[in-house]
mmCIF file of C-alpha atoms in Angstrom:
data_model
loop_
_atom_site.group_PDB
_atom_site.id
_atom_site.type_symbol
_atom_site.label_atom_id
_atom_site.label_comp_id
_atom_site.label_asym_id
_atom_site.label_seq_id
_atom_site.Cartn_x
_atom_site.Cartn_y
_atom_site.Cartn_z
ATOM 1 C CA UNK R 13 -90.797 58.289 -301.025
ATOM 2 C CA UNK R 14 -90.534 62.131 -300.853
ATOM 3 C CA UNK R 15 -88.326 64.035 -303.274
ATOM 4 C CA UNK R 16 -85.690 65.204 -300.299
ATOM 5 C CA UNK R 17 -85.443 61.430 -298.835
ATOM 6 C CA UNK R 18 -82.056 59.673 -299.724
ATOM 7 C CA UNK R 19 -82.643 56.194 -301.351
ATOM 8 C CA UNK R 20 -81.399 53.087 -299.325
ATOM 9 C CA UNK R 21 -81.630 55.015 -295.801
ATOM 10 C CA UNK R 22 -85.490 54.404 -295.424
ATOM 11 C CA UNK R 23 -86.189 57.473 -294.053
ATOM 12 C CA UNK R 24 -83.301 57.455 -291.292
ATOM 13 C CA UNK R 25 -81.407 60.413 -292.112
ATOM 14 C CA UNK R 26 -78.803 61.596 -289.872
ATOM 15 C CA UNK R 27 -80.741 59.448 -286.822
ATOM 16 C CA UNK R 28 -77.924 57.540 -285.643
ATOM 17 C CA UNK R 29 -79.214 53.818 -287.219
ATOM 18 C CA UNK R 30 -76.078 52.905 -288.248
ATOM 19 C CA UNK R 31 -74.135 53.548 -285.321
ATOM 20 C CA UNK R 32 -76.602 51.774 -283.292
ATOM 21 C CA UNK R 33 -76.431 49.131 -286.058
ATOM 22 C CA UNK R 34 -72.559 49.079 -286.109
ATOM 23 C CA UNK R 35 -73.262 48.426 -281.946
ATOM 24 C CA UNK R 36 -75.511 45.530 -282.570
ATOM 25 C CA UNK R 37 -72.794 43.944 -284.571
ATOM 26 C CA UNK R 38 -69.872 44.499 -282.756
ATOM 27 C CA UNK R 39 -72.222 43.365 -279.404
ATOM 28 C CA UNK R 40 -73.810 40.512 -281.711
ATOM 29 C CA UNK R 41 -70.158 39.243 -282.689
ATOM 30 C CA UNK R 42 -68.383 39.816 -279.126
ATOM 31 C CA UNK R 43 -71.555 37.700 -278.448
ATOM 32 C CA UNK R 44 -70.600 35.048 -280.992
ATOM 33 C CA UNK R 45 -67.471 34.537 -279.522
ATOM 34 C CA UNK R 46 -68.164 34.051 -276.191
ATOM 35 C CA UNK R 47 -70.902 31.065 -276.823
ATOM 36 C CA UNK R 48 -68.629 29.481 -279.528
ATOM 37 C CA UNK R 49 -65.703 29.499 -275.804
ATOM 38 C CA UNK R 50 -68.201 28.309 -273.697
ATOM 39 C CA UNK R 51 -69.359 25.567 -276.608
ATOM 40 C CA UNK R 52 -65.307 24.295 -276.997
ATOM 41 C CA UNK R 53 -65.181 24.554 -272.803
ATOM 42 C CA UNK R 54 -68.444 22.258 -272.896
ATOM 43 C CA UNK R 55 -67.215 19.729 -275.179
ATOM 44 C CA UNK R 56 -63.738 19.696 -273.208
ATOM 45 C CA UNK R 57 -65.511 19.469 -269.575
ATOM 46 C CA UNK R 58 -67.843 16.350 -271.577
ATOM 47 C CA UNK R 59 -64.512 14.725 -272.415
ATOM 48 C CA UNK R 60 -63.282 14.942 -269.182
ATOM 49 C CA UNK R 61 -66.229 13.296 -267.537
ATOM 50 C CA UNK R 62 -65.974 10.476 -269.890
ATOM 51 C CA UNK R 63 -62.246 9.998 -269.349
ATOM 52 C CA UNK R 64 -62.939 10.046 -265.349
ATOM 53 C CA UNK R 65 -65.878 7.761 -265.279
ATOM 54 C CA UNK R 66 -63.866 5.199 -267.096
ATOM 55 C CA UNK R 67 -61.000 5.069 -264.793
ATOM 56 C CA UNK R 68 -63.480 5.139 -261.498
ATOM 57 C CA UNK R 69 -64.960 2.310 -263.415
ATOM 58 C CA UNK R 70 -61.378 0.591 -263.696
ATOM 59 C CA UNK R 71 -60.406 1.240 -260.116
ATOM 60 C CA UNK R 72 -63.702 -0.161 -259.204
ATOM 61 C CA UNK R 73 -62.819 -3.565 -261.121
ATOM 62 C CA UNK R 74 -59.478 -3.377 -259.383
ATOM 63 C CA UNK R 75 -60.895 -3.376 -255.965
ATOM 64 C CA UNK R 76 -63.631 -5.518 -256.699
ATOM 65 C CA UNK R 77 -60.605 -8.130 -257.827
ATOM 66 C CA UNK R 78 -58.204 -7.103 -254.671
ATOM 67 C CA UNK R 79 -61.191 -7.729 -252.366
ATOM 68 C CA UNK R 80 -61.242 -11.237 -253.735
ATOM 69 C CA UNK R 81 -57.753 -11.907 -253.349
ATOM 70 C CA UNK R 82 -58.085 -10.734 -249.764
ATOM 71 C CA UNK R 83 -61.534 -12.661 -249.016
ATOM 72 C CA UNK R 84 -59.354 -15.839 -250.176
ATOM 73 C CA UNK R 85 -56.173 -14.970 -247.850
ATOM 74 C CA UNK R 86 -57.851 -14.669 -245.098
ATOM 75 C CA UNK R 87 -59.894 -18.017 -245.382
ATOM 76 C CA UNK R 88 -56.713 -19.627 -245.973
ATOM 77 C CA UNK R 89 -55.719 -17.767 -242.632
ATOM 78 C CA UNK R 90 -58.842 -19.116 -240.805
ATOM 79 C CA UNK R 91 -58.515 -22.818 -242.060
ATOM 80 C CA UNK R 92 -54.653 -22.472 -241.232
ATOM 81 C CA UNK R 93 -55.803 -21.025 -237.797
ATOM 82 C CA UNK R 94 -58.979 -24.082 -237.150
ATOM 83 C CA UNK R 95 -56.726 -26.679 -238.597
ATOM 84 C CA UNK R 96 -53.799 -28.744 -236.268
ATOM 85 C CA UNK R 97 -51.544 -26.484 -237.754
ATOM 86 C CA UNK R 98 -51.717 -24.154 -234.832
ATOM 87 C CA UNK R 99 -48.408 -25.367 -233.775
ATOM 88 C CA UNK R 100 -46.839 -23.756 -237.147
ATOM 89 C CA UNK R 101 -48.876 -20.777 -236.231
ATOM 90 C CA UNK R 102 -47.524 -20.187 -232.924
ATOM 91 C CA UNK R 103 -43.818 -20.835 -234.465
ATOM 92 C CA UNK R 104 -44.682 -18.029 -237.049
ATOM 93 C CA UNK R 105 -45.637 -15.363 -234.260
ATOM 94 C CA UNK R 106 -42.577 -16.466 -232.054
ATOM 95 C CA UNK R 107 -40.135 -16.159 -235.106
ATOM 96 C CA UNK R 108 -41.853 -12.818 -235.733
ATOM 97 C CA UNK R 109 -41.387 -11.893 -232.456
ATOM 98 C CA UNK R 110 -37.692 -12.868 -232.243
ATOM 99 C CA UNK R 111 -37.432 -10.956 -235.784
ATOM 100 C CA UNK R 112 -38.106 -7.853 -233.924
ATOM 101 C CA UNK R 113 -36.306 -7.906 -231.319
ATOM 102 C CA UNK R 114 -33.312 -8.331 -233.119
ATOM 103 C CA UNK R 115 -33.936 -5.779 -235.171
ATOM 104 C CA UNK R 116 -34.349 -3.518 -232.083
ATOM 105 C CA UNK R 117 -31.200 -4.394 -230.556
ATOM 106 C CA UNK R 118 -29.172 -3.711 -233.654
ATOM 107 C CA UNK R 119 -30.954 -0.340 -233.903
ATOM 108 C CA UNK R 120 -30.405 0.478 -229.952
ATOM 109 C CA UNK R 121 -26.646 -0.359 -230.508
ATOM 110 C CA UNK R 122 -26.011 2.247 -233.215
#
């Protein structure tokens, strides 16, 4: 180095380095920042997934177990249906049917 060059500057004297350092830092750290948010938003949004794909799993089950029930209702239905109980069917619709229409002539008198 030259007699008139400051030590530690490497040459840059007066240039502007450091402010375009002190940019690059400020621009590096705003930078920092924003990845570390979007990191913490990541692991949050992987959370989530996992929390939602666990209860679709469980609602899954549920159906899977309602549609059971259902499948074994209405075979009863169809045996009850086939079977020589079709007397005890046709009672059942006729009570049904008288069911309503008493509750239809209560509501019509109000």
């Amino acid at each position: 180095l030259g007699d008139g060059a400051p030590t530690g500057n490497y040459g840059y004297t007066n240039s502007g380095y450091s402010v375009y350092e002190e940019e690059n830092e400020r621009l590096t750290e705003s930078l920092r920042t924003k990845v570390s948010a979007i990191k913490s938003l990541s692991i949050e949004i992987g959370t989530e997934v996992k929390n939602q794909n666990k209860m679709l799993s469980e609602m899954d089950n549920d159906f899977d177990s309602t549609g059971g029930i259902l499948g074994a209702t209405m075979g009863r239905l169809r045996t009850l249906s086939r079977g020589s109980q079709t007397k005890l069917l046709c009672y059942m619709m006729l009570f049904a049917l008288f069911v309503f229409f008493v509750i239809y002539w209560i509501i019509k008198l109000r």
